[in-house]
Tab-separated table of N, CA and C in Angstrom:
chain	number	residue	atom	x	y	z
A	1	MET	N	-18.352	-14.289	1.984
A	1	MET	CA	-17.181	-14.047	1.315
A	1	MET	C	-16.448	-15.178	0.768
A	2	SER	N	-15.573	-15.173	-0.301
A	2	SER	CA	-14.935	-16.451	-0.634
A	2	SER	C	-13.365	-16.218	-0.310
A	3	ASP	N	-12.853	-17.418	0.011
A	3	ASP	CA	-11.435	-17.490	0.232
A	3	ASP	C	-10.844	-17.601	-0.718
A	4	PRO	N	-9.420	-16.805	-0.911
A	4	PRO	CA	-8.516	-17.053	-2.011
A	4	PRO	C	-7.958	-18.387	-2.155
A	5	SER	N	-7.861	-18.969	-3.499
A	5	SER	CA	-7.709	-20.196	-3.551
A	5	SER	C	-6.183	-20.432	-3.334
A	6	HIS	N	-5.351	-19.486	-3.025
A	6	HIS	CA	-3.924	-19.742	-2.447
A	6	HIS	C	-3.603	-18.576	-1.712
A	7	THR	N	-2.863	-18.530	-0.537
A	7	THR	CA	-2.138	-17.605	0.029
A	7	THR	C	-0.879	-16.970	-0.404
A	8	PRO	N	-1.415	-15.811	-0.654
A	8	PRO	CA	-0.382	-15.014	-1.405
A	8	PRO	C	1.124	-14.829	-0.401
A	9	ARG	N	2.093	-14.730	-1.196
A	9	ARG	CA	3.423	-14.774	-0.272
A	9	ARG	C	4.102	-13.297	-0.234
A	10	ALA	N	4.651	-12.884	0.886
A	10	ALA	CA	5.054	-11.742	1.151
A	10	ALA	C	6.600	-11.260	0.484
A	11	GLY	N	6.682	-10.178	-0.108
A	11	GLY	CA	7.872	-9.736	-0.731
A	11	GLY	C	8.479	-8.760	-0.003
A	12	GLY	N	7.977	-8.279	0.984
A	12	GLY	CA	8.727	-7.051	1.752
A	12	GLY	C	9.987	-7.743	2.561
A	13	LEU	N	10.052	-9.045	3.045
A	13	LEU	CA	10.968	-9.223	4.076
A	13	LEU	C	12.235	-9.060	3.274
A	14	PRO	N	12.393	-9.789	1.889
A	14	PRO	CA	13.737	-9.730	1.268
A	14	PRO	C	14.033	-8.260	1.131
A	15	ILE	N	13.003	-7.192	1.151
A	15	ILE	CA	13.671	-5.654	0.894
A	15	ILE	C	14.175	-5.117	2.069
A	16	ALA	N	13.392	-5.755	3.509
A	16	ALA	CA	13.884	-5.214	4.636
A	16	ALA	C	15.176	-5.699	4.831
A	17	ILE	N	15.482	-6.883	4.809
A	17	ILE	CA	16.558	-7.550	5.165
A	17	ILE	C	17.964	-7.153	4.423
A	18	GLY	N	17.459	-7.222	2.896
A	18	GLY	CA	18.707	-6.802	2.048
A	18	GLY	C	19.148	-5.264	2.624
A	19	THR	N	17.993	-4.351	2.712
A	19	THR	CA	18.386	-2.937	3.265
A	19	THR	C	19.324	-3.047	4.337
A	20	MET	N	18.999	-3.704	5.131
A	20	MET	CA	19.448	-3.668	6.613
A	20	MET	C	20.991	-4.582	6.395
A	21	ALA	N	21.142	-5.737	5.794
A	21	ALA	CA	22.441	-6.381	5.503
A	21	ALA	C	23.359	-5.439	4.769
A	22	GLY	N	22.564	-4.581	3.634
A	22	GLY	CA	23.461	-3.925	2.916
A	22	GLY	C	24.158	-2.692	3.518
A	23	ALA	N	23.459	-1.987	4.554
A	23	ALA	CA	23.654	-1.023	5.499
A	23	ALA	C	24.829	-1.413	6.406
A	24	ILE	N	24.762	-2.850	6.853
A	24	ILE	CA	25.686	-3.125	7.601
A	24	ILE	C	27.229	-3.481	7.013
A	25	GLY	N	26.879	-3.996	6.052
A	25	GLY	CA	28.220	-4.398	5.036
A	25	GLY	C	28.819	-3.293	4.365
A	26	GLY	N	27.788	-2.252	4.104
A	26	GLY	CA	28.452	-1.117	3.760
A	26	GLY	C	28.964	-0.321	4.741
A	27	ALA	N	28.638	-0.205	5.957
A	27	ALA	CA	29.283	0.377	7.025
A	27	ALA	C	30.467	-0.186	7.141
A	28	LEU	N	30.531	-1.457	7.107
A	28	LEU	CA	31.989	-2.192	7.364
A	28	LEU	C	32.847	-1.948	6.294
A	29	ALA	N	32.203	-1.660	5.221
A	29	ALA	CA	33.461	-1.347	4.186
A	29	ALA	C	33.586	0.074	4.015
A	30	GLY	N	32.839	0.822	4.898
A	30	GLY	CA	33.026	2.522	4.887
A	30	GLY	C	32.275	3.096	3.787
A	31	GLU	N	31.448	2.492	3.189
A	31	GLU	CA	30.502	3.183	2.267
A	31	GLU	C	28.882	2.460	2.530
A	32	ALA	N	28.270	3.168	3.728
A	32	ALA	CA	26.992	2.776	4.179
A	32	ALA	C	25.950	3.209	3.051
A	33	THR	N	26.101	4.226	2.388
A	33	THR	CA	24.938	4.649	1.562
A	33	THR	C	25.119	3.377	0.343
A	34	ILE	N	26.087	3.300	-0.254
A	34	ILE	CA	26.260	2.516	-1.251
A	34	ILE	C	25.682	1.047	-1.005
A	35	GLY	N	25.985	0.588	0.233
A	35	GLY	CA	25.461	-0.651	0.932
A	35	GLY	C	24.034	-0.635	1.008
A	36	VAL	N	23.529	0.350	1.449
A	36	VAL	CA	21.954	0.625	1.607
A	36	VAL	C	21.340	0.439	0.224
A	37	LEU	N	22.222	1.194	-0.595
A	37	LEU	CA	21.494	0.944	-2.117
A	37	LEU	C	21.437	-0.373	-2.819
A	38	ALA	N	22.752	-0.895	-2.670
A	38	ALA	CA	22.839	-2.160	-3.014
A	38	ALA	C	22.105	-3.458	-2.512
A	39	GLY	N	21.846	-3.225	-1.136
A	39	GLY	CA	21.058	-4.159	-0.431
A	39	GLY	C	19.874	-3.989	-0.915
A	40	PHE	N	19.315	-2.747	-0.998
A	40	PHE	CA	17.891	-2.589	-1.379
A	40	PHE	C	17.381	-2.845	-2.892
A	41	ALA	N	18.423	-2.866	-3.548
A	41	ALA	CA	18.148	-3.223	-5.266
A	41	ALA	C	18.175	-4.753	-5.056
A	42	ILE	N	18.981	-5.497	-4.396
A	42	ILE	CA	18.921	-6.974	-4.294
A	42	ILE	C	17.692	-7.363	-3.841
A	43	GLY	N	17.051	-6.660	-2.704
A	43	GLY	CA	15.884	-7.082	-1.826
A	43	GLY	C	14.745	-6.861	-3.156
A	44	VAL	N	14.801	-5.752	-3.642
A	44	VAL	CA	13.854	-5.609	-4.711
A	44	VAL	C	13.667	-6.647	-5.886
A	45	VAL	N	14.762	-6.975	-6.146
A	45	VAL	CA	14.839	-8.212	-7.324
A	45	VAL	C	14.199	-9.287	-6.911
A	46	ILE	N	14.854	-9.828	-5.527
A	46	ILE	CA	13.931	-11.013	-4.937
A	46	ILE	C	12.627	-10.807	-4.799
A	47	ALA	N	12.189	-9.664	-4.335
A	47	ALA	CA	10.810	-9.398	-4.110
A	47	ALA	C	9.974	-9.932	-5.258
A	48	ILE	N	10.572	-9.088	-6.358
A	48	ILE	CA	9.862	-9.253	-7.988
A	48	ILE	C	9.763	-10.844	-8.330
A	49	VAL	N	11.041	-11.624	-8.058
A	49	VAL	CA	10.949	-12.907	-8.427
A	49	VAL	C	9.942	-13.618	-7.705
A	50	ILE	N	9.643	-13.444	-6.089
A	50	ILE	CA	8.550	-13.885	-5.540
A	50	ILE	C	7.376	-13.421	-5.989
A	51	TRP	N	7.108	-12.233	-6.454
A	51	TRP	CA	5.843	-12.037	-6.830
A	51	TRP	C	5.453	-12.400	-8.401
A	52	ARG	N	6.479	-12.678	-9.265
A	52	ARG	CA	6.178	-13.356	-10.436
A	52	ARG	C	5.762	-14.815	-10.159
A	53	ARG	N	6.426	-15.583	-9.254
A	53	ARG	CA	6.109	-16.882	-9.177
A	53	ARG	C	5.002	-17.125	-8.618
A	54	ASP	N	4.646	-16.202	-7.670
A	54	ASP	CA	3.297	-16.257	-6.925
A	54	ASP	C	2.114	-16.010	-7.697
A	55	ARG	N	2.395	-15.223	-8.901
A	55	ARG	CA	1.200	-14.836	-9.574
A	55	ARG	C	0.868	-15.990	-10.608
A	56	ARG	N	1.984	-17.051	-10.917
A	56	ARG	CA	1.635	-18.092	-11.955
A	56	ARG	C	0.903	-19.088	-11.257
A	57	GLY	N	0.843	-19.250	-9.966
A	57	GLY	CA	-0.143	-20.209	-9.685
A	57	GLY	C	0.281	-20.456	-8.015
Protein backbone atom coordinates (compact mmCIF):
# COMPACT_ATOMS: atom_id res chain seq x y z
CA MET A 1 0.00 0.00 0.00
CA SER A 2 1.13 3.49 -0.67
CA ASP A 3 0.95 6.26 1.89
CA PRO A 4 -0.97 9.42 1.01
CA SER A 5 1.20 12.40 0.11
CA HIS A 6 -0.27 14.40 2.99
CA THR A 7 -2.33 13.83 6.08
CA PRO A 8 -5.91 15.01 5.59
CA ARG A 9 -7.26 17.45 8.14
CA ALA A 10 -10.39 16.73 10.14
CA GLY A 11 -13.32 19.11 9.89
CA GLY A 12 -15.66 17.47 12.37
CA LEU A 13 -14.20 19.18 15.42
CA PRO A 14 -15.41 22.69 14.46
CA ILE A 15 -18.90 21.28 13.86
CA ALA A 16 -18.99 19.63 17.29
CA ILE A 17 -17.52 22.62 19.13
CA GLY A 18 -19.77 25.06 17.27
CA THR A 19 -22.87 23.03 18.11
CA MET A 20 -21.97 22.75 21.80
CA ALA A 21 -20.97 26.40 22.10
CA GLY A 22 -24.15 27.44 20.31
CA ALA A 23 -26.26 25.34 22.67
CA ILE A 24 -24.62 26.88 25.72
CA GLY A 25 -24.80 30.42 24.36
CA GLY A 26 -28.37 29.93 23.22
CA ALA A 27 -29.41 28.50 26.57
CA LEU A 28 -27.91 31.50 28.35
CA ALA A 29 -29.86 33.78 26.02
CA GLY A 30 -33.08 31.76 26.43
CA GLU A 31 -33.07 30.41 22.87
CA ALA A 32 -31.23 27.08 22.94
CA THR A 33 -32.54 25.81 19.60
CA ILE A 34 -31.51 28.91 17.71
CA GLY A 35 -28.09 28.73 19.40
CA VAL A 36 -27.63 25.10 18.37
CA LEU A 37 -28.57 25.86 14.77
CA ALA A 38 -26.34 28.93 14.60
CA GLY A 39 -23.40 27.09 16.16
CA PHE A 40 -23.89 24.16 13.81
CA ALA A 41 -24.01 26.47 10.78
CA ILE A 42 -20.82 28.27 11.82
CA GLY A 43 -19.10 24.92 12.42
CA VAL A 44 -20.12 23.66 8.99
CA VAL A 45 -18.76 26.80 7.33
CA ILE A 46 -15.43 26.36 9.15
CA ALA A 47 -15.34 22.66 8.18
CA ILE A 48 -15.95 23.55 4.53
CA VAL A 49 -13.10 26.08 4.64
CA ILE A 50 -10.80 23.42 6.13
CA TRP A 51 -11.90 20.91 3.47
CA ARG A 52 -11.34 23.37 0.62
CA ARG A 53 -7.86 24.31 1.86
CA ASP A 54 -6.98 20.65 2.32
CA ARG A 55 -7.97 19.78 -1.25
CA ARG A 56 -5.62 22.40 -2.66
CA GLY A 57 -2.57 20.81 -1.32
